Coordinates of C-alpha atoms in Angstrom, one line a residue:
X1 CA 79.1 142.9 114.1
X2 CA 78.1 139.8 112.2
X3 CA 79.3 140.8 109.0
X4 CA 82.2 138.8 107.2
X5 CA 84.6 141.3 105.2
X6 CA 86.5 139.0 102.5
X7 CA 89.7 140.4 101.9
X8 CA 90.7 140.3 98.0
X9 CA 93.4 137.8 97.1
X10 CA 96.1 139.2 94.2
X11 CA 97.9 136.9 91.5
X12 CA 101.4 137.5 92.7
X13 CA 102.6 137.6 89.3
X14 CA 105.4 135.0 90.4
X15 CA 104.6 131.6 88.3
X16 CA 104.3 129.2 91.3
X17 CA 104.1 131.5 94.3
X18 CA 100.2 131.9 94.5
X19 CA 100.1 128.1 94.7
X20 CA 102.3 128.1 98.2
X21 CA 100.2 130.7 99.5
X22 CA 97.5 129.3 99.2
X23 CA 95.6 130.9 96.1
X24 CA 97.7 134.5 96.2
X25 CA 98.7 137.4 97.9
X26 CA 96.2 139.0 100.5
X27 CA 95.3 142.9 99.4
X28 CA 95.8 145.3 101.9
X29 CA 98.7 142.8 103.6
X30 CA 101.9 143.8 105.3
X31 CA 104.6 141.8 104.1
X32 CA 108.5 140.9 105.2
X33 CA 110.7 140.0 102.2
X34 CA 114.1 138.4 103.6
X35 CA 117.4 136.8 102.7
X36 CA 120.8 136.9 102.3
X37 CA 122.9 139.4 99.6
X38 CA 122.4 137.8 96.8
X39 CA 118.9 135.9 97.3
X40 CA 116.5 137.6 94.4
X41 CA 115.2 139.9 97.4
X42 CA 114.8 142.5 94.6
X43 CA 113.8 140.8 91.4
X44 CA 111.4 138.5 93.3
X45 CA 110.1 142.0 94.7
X46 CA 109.9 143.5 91.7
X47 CA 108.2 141.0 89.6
X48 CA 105.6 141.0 91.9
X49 CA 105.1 144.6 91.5
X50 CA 105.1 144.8 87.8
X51 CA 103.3 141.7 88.0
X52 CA 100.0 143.6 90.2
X53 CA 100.5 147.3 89.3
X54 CA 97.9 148.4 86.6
X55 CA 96.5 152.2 86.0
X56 CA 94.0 151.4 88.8
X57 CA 96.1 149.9 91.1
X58 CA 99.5 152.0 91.0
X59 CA 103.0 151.1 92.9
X60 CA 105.8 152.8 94.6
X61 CA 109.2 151.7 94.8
X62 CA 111.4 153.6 97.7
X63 CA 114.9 153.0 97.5
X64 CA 117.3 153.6 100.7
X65 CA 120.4 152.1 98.8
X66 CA 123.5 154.6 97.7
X67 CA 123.3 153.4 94.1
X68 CA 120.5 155.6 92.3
X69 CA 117.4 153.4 91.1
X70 CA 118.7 153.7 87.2
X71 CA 121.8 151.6 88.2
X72 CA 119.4 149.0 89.6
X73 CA 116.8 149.6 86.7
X74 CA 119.5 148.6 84.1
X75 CA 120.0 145.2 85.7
X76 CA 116.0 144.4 86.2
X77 CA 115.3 145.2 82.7
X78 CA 116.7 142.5 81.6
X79 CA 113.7 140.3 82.8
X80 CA 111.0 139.9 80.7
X81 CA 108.4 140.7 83.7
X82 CA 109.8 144.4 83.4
X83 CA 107.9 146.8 81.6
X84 CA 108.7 150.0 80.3
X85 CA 105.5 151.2 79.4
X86 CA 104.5 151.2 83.3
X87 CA 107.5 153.0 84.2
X88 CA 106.0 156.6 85.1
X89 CA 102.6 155.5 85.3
X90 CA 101.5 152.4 87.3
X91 CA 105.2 152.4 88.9
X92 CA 107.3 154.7 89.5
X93 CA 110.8 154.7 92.1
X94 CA 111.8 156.7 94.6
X95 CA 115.3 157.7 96.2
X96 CA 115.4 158.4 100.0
X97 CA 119.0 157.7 99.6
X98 CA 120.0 161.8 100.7
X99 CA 117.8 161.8 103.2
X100 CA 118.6 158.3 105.2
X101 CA 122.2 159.7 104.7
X102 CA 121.1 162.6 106.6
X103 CA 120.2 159.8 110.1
X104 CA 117.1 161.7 110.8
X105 CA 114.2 159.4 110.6
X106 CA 111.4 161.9 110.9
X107 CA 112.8 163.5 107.7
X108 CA 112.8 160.4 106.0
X109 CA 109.0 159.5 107.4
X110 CA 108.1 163.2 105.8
X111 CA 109.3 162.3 102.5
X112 CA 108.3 159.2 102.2
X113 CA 104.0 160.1 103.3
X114 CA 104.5 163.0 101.1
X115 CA 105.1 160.4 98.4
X116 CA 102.3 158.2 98.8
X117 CA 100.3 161.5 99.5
X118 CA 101.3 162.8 95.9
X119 CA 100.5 159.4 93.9
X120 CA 98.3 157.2 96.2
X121 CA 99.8 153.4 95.5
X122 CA 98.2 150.1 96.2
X123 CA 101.1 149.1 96.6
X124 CA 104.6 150.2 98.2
X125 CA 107.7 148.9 98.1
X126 CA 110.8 149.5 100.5
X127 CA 114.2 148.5 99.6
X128 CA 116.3 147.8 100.7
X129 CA 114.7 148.6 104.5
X130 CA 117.8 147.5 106.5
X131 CA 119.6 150.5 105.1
X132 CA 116.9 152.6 106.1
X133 CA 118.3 151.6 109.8
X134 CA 122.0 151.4 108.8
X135 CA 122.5 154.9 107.0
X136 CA 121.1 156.6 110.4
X137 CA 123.8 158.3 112.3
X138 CA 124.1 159.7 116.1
X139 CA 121.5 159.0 118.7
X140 CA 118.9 158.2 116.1
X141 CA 120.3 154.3 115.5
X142 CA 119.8 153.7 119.3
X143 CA 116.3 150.7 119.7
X144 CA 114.3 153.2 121.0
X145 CA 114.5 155.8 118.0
X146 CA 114.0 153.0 115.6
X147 CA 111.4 151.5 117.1
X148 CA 109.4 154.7 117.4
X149 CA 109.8 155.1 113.2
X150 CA 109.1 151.4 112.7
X151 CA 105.7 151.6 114.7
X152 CA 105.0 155.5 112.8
X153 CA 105.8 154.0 109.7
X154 CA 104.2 150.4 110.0
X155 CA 100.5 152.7 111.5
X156 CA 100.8 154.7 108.4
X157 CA 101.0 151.7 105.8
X158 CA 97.9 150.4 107.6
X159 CA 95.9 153.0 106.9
X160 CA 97.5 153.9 103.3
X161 CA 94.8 150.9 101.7
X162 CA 97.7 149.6 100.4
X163 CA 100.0 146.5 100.0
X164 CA 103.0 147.0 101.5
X165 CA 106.4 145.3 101.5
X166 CA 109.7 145.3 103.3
X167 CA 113.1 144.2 102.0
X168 CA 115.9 143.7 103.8
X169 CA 118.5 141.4 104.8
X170 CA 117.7 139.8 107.3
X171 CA 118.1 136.2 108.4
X172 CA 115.9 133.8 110.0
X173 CA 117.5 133.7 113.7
X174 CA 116.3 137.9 113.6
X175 CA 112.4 137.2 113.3
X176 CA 112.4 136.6 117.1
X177 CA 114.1 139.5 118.0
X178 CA 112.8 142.3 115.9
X179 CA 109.5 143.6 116.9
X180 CA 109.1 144.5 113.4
X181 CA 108.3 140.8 112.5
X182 CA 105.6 140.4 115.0
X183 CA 103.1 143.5 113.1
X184 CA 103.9 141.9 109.4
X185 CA 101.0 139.9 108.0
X186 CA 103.0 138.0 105.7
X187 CA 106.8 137.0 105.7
X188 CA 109.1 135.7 103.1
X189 CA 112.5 134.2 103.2
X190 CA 114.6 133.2 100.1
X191 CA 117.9 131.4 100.3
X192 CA 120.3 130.1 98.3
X193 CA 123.1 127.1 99.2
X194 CA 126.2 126.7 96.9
X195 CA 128.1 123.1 97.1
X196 CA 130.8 122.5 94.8
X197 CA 130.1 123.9 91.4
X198 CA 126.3 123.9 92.3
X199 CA 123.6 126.4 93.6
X200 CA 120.2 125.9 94.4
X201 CA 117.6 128.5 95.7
X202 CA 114.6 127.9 98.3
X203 CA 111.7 130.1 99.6
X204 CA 109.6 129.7 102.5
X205 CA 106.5 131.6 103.6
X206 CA 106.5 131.9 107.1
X207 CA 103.6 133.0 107.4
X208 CA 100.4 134.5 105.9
X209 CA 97.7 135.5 108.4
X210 CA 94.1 134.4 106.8
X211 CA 95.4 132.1 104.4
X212 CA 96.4 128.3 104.6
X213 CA 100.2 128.5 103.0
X214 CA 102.1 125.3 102.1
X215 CA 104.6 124.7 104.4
X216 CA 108.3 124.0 103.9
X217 CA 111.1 125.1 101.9
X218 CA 110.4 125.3 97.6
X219 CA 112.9 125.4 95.2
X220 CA 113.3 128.5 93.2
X221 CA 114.8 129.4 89.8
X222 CA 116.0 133.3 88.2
X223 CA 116.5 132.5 84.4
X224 CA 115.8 135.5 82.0
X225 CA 112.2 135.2 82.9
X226 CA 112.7 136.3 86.2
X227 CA 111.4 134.4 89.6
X228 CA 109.9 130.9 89.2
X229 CA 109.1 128.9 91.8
X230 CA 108.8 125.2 92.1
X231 CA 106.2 124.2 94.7
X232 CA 107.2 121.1 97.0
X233 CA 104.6 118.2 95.7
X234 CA 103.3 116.8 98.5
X235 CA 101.0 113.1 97.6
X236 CA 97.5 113.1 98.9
X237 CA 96.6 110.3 100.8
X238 CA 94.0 108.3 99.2
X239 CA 92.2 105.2 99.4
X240 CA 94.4 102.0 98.7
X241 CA 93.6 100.9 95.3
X242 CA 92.9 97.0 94.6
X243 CA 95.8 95.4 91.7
X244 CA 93.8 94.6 88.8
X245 CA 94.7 90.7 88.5
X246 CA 92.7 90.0 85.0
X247 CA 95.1 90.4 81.8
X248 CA 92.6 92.2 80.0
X249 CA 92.9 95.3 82.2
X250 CA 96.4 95.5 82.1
X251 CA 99.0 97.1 79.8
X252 CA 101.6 95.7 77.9
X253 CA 104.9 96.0 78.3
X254 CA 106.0 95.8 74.6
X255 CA 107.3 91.8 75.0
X256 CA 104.4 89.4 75.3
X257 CA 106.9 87.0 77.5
X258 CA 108.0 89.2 79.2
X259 CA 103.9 90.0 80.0
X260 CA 103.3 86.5 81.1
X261 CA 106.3 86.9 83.3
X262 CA 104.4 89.8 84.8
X263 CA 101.2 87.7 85.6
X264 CA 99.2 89.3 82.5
X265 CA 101.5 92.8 82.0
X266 CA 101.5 95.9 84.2
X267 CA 98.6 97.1 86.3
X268 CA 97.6 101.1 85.5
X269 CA 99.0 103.5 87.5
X270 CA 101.8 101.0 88.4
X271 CA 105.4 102.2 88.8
X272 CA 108.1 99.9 87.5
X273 CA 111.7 99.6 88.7
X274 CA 113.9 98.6 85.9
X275 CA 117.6 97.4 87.0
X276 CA 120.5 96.3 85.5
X277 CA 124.1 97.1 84.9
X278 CA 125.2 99.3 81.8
X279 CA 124.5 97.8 78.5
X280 CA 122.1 95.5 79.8
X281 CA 118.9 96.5 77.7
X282 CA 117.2 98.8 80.0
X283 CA 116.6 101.9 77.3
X284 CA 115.6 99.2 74.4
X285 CA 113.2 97.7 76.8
X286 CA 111.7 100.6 78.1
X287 CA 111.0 102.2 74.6
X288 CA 109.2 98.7 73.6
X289 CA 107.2 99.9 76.0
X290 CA 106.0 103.1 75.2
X291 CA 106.1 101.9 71.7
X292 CA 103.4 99.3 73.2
X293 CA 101.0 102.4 73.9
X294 CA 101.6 103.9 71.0
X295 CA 100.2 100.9 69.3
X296 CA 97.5 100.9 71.2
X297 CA 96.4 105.2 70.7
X298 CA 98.2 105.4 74.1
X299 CA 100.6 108.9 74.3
X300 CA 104.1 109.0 76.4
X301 CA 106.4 110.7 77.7
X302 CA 110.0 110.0 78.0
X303 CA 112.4 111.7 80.8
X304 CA 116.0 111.7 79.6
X305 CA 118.7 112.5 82.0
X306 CA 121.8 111.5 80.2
X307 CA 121.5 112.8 77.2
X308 CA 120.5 115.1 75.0
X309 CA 117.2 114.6 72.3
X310 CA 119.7 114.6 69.1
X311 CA 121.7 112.1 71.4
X312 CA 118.7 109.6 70.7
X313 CA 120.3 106.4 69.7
X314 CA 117.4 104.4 69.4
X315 CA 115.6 104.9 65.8
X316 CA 112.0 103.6 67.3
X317 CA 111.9 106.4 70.0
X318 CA 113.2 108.7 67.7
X319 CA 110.9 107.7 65.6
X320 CA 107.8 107.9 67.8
X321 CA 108.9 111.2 69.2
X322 CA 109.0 113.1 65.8
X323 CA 105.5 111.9 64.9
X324 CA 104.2 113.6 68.5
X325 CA 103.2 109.8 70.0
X326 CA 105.8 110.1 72.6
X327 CA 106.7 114.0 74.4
X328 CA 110.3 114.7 75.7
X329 CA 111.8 115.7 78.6
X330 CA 115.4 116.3 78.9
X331 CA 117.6 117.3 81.8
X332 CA 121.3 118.2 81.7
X333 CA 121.9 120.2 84.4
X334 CA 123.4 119.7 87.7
X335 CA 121.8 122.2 90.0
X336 CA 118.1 121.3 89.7
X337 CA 115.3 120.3 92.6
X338 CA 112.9 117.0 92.3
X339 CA 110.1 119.7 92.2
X340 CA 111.3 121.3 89.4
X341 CA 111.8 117.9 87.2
X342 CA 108.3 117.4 88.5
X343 CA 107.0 120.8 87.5
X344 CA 108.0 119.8 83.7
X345 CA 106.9 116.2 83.4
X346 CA 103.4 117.3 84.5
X347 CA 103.3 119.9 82.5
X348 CA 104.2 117.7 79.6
X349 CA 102.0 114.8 80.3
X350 CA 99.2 117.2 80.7
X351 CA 99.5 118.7 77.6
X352 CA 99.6 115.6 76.2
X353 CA 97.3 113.6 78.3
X354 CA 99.9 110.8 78.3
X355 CA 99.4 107.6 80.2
X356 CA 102.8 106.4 80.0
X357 CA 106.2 107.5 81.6
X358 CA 109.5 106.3 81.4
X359 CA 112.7 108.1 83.4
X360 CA 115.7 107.3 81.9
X361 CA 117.8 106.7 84.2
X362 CA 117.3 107.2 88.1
X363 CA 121.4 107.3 88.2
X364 CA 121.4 109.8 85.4
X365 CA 118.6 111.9 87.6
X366 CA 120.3 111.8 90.7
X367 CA 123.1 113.1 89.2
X368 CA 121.2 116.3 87.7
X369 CA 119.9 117.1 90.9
X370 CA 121.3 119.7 93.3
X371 CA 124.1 118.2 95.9
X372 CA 121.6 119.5 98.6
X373 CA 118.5 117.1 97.1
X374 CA 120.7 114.1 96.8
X375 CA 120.7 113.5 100.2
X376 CA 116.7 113.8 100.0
X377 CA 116.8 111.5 96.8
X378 CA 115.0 108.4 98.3
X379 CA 112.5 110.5 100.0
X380 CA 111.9 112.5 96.5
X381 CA 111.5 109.3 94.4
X382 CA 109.0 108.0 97.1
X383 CA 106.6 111.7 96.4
X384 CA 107.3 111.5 92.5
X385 CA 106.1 108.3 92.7
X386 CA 102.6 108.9 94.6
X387 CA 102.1 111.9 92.8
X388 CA 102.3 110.1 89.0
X389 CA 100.7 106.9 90.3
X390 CA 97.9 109.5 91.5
X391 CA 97.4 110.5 88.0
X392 CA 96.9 107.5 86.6
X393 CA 100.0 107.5 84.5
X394 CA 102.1 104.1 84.7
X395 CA 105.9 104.6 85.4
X396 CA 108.7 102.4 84.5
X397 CA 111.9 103.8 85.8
X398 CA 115.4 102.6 84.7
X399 CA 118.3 102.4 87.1
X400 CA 121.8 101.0 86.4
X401 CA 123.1 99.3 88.8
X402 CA 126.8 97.9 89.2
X403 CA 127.1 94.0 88.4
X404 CA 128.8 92.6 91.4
X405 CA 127.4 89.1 90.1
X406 CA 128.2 86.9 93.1
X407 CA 126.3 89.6 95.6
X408 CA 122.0 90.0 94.7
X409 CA 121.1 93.5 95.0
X410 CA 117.6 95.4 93.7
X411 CA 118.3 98.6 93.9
X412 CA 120.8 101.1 94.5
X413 CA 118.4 103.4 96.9
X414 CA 116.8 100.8 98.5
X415 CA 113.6 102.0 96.2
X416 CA 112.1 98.3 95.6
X417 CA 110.1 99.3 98.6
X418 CA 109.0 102.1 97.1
X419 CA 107.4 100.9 93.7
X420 CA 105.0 98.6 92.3
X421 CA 107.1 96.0 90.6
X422 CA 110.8 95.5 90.2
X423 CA 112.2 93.9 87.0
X424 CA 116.2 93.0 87.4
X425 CA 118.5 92.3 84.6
X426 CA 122.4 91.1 84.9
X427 CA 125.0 89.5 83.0
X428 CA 126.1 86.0 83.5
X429 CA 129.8 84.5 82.5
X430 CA 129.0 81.1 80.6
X431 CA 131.6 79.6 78.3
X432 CA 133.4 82.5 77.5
X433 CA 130.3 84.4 76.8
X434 CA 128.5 87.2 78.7
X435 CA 124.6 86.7 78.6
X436 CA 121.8 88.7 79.8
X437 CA 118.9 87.3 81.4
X438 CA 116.1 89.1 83.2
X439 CA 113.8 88.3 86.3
X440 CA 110.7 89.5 87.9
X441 CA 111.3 90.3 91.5
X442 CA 107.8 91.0 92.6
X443 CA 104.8 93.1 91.5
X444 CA 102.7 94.5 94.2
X445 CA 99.1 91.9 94.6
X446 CA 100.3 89.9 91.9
X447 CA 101.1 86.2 91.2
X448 CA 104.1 86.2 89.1
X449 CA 106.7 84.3 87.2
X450 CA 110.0 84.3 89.3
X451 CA 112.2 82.3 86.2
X452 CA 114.9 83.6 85.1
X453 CA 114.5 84.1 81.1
X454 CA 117.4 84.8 79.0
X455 CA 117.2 88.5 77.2
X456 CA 118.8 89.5 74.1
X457 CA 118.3 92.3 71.3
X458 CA 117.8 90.9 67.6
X459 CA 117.4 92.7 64.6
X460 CA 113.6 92.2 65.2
X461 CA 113.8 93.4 68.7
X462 CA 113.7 92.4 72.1
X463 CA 113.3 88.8 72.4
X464 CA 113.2 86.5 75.8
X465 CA 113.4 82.7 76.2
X466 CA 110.0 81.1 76.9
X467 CA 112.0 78.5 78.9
X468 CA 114.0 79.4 82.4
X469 CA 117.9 79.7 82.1
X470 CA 120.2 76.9 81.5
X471 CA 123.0 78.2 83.8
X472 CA 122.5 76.4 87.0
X473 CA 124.9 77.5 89.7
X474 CA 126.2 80.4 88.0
X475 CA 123.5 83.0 88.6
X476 CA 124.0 82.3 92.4
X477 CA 127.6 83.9 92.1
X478 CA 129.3 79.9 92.1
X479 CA 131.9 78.9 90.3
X480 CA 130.6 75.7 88.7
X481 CA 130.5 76.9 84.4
X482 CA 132.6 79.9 85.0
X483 CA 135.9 80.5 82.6
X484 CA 136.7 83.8 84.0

């Protein structure tokens, strides 16, 4: 037999879930959905089926739970996946509740093939599958009984042309230990971790026989919607790109000293660490930059993370935001992934085929993440990173970073390693005064300017000295000019 037989591949329905599987769901599959109470077993199940089933490919639900389906069907129909006028017609639930309660498995085998024989689905659905083997009574839980019913039932699906799936709850430690794991095609597990007043939600395919999946955990999100998943980004490797040196192919940060301290302005594509304590200038500076591109035809996008858009203080990126050159992200909450603030900035710099970025502030973004990403947070900056840069979009990050002024520090990741250029702003104590002043630590195979200017905000704007600082000694963290 030479001849290849190419399997259909079926949108999931689940926004995000076809891209971990590597282009969708396999037709005629045998599929494991597991997890803990509580996991979105059930919705994520269910979206998927109102998501596939249409008048020429039908579904059946079988439910083995004690609750009768309309108890569960008044929950689901909350989401807006769920659709009534299927309900009867493309899908239709089934209770094998009485007869699981009954422990005879044959009986439930009959009922359940007399089903499929009545309405011939595409696809079927069991859930939840565990209580299939937990409502069985006498002699008919022992392994050998419940093996014989898995292997009847799991020959059957195989030759129902169909799409099958189990639910249960299961964990991950079982898969080794079931046999039932070792005859499914595909296998899905969805968690969910709660720290402190925060929970976060993950998925992983374990496995998809004839398709390439993406590996790992994802993060996950059930809003009104229903199930959208967030795949894990992860950078392609690509050639090493030589820094543009000449001025004329690089953009402007929005202060022309400020360029010349840069060597001639930003490269493209660059991503630019902007540091300093609170109050320092790192918002003002970083809209003079966007408003730079703006200037020049050049859309933005700017990622807030510490407040919220009618929170803007700043009347120039207010201003450039309500006439569309600049798109807005904002992110309050405290429970998200780095995938999901990902998902949304490339959706909006997509949309608006921006070339500029600016995420304000790294401290404020850490803190919206999930407790469980934090400890990932240096690693996740590091993929954001690649995978803007990739785009061509030039990043200038803003991170505030405590004044300790007699100790130097860059960052407060130890992300200078991990960008393009590093600009640093602090305060300095001189004659009973606090000034600003701002340096460039380094950008990435580029001569640079490594004075140190002194910053302030005017009425016109940002302005910087076009001579180095006059406070000798003090920037070093000495005494010598100190009043304090």
């Amino acid at each position: 037999m030479t001849d290849k037989i190419d399997l259909r591949v079926l949108d999931s329905g689940v926004p995000g879930l076809d891209t971990i599987l590597g282009g969708g769901l396999p037709e005629l599959s045998f599929n494991i959905i597991g997890g803990a109470p509580g996991s979105g077993k059930t919705t994520f199940a269910q979206q998927m089926m109102f998501g596939m089933a249409t008048p020429q490919r039908k579904a059946l639900f079988f439910t083995a739970m004690g609750e009768p389906p309309v108890k569960m069907l008044r929950y689901q129909q909350q989401f807006d996946f769920f659709d009534f006028d299927k309900i009867g017609n493309e899908v239709n639930f089934i209770s094998l509740a009485a007869s699981v309660e009954k422990g005879n498995y044959d009986v439930v085998l009959t009922e359940i093939l007399e089903a499929v024989r009545q309405h011939a689905p595409a696809l079927v659905f069991f859930d939840s599958f565990r209580s299939f083997i937990q409502g069985a009574r006498g002699d008919q839980q022992e392994a050998a009984a419940l093996q014989i019913f898995v292997q009847r039932l799991v020959s059957h699906m195989t030759s129902w042309n169909a799409t099958s799936f189990l639910i249960g709850e299961y964990l991950a430690e079982e898969a080794d230990q079931n046999p039932i794991f070792t005859v499914a095609d595909g296998i899905f597990w969805l968690t969910q971790h709660v720290e402190r007043n925060a929970m976060s939600r993950k998925i992983q395919v374990v496995k998809m026989r004839g398709q390439k999946q993406r590996s790992g955990l994802h993060a996950f999100r059930i809003d009104r919607g229903g199930v959208q998943v967030f795949p894990r980004i992860i950078p392609e490797m690509a050639p090493q790109r030589p820094a543009p040196l000449a001025t004329s192919e690089r953009l402007s940060s929005g202060v022309p000293v400020l360029d010349e301290m840069l060597g001639g302005g930003i490269p493209p594509g660059y991503s630019v660490l902007l540091v300093g304590p609170a109050g320092s200038g790192k918002s003002i500076l970083s809209t003079e930059f966007l408003d730079a591109g703006a200037q020049n035809g050049e859309t933005g996008v700017v990622a807030l993370f510490e407040r919220a858009p009618d929170q803007i203080m700043n009347p120039k990126l207010k201003a450039m935001v309500d006439a569309g050159q600049v798109g807005m992200v904002t992110v309050r909450a405290l429970d998200v992934s780095i995938d999901e603030i990902l998902y949304e900035l490339m959706n909006e710099i997509d949309a608006r085929k921006a070339t500029r970025l600016v995420l304000d502030s790294l401290t404020g973004f850490e803190m919206a993440l999930s407790p469980e990403y934090r400890d990932d947070f240096r690693e996740s900056l590091y993929r954001m990173a690649t995978v803007l840069n990739a785009k061509g979009v030039t990043v200038v990050m803003t991170s505030e970073l405590e004044d300790r002024y007699g100790e130097l520090r860059f960052s407060p990741y130890g992300s200078a390693i991990l960008v393009d250029a590093v600009i640093m702003q602090r305060f300095v104590e001189w004659e009973s005064e606090l000034h600003t002043v701002i340096s460039v630590i380094k950008v990435r195979g580029s001569k640079h300017s490594r004075q140190i200017r002194i910053f302030e905000i005017t009425d016109d704007g940002v302005r910087i000295s076009a001579t180095p600082a006059p406070f000798e000694g003090v920037l070093t963290g000495c005494t010598q000019g100190r009043t304090g």
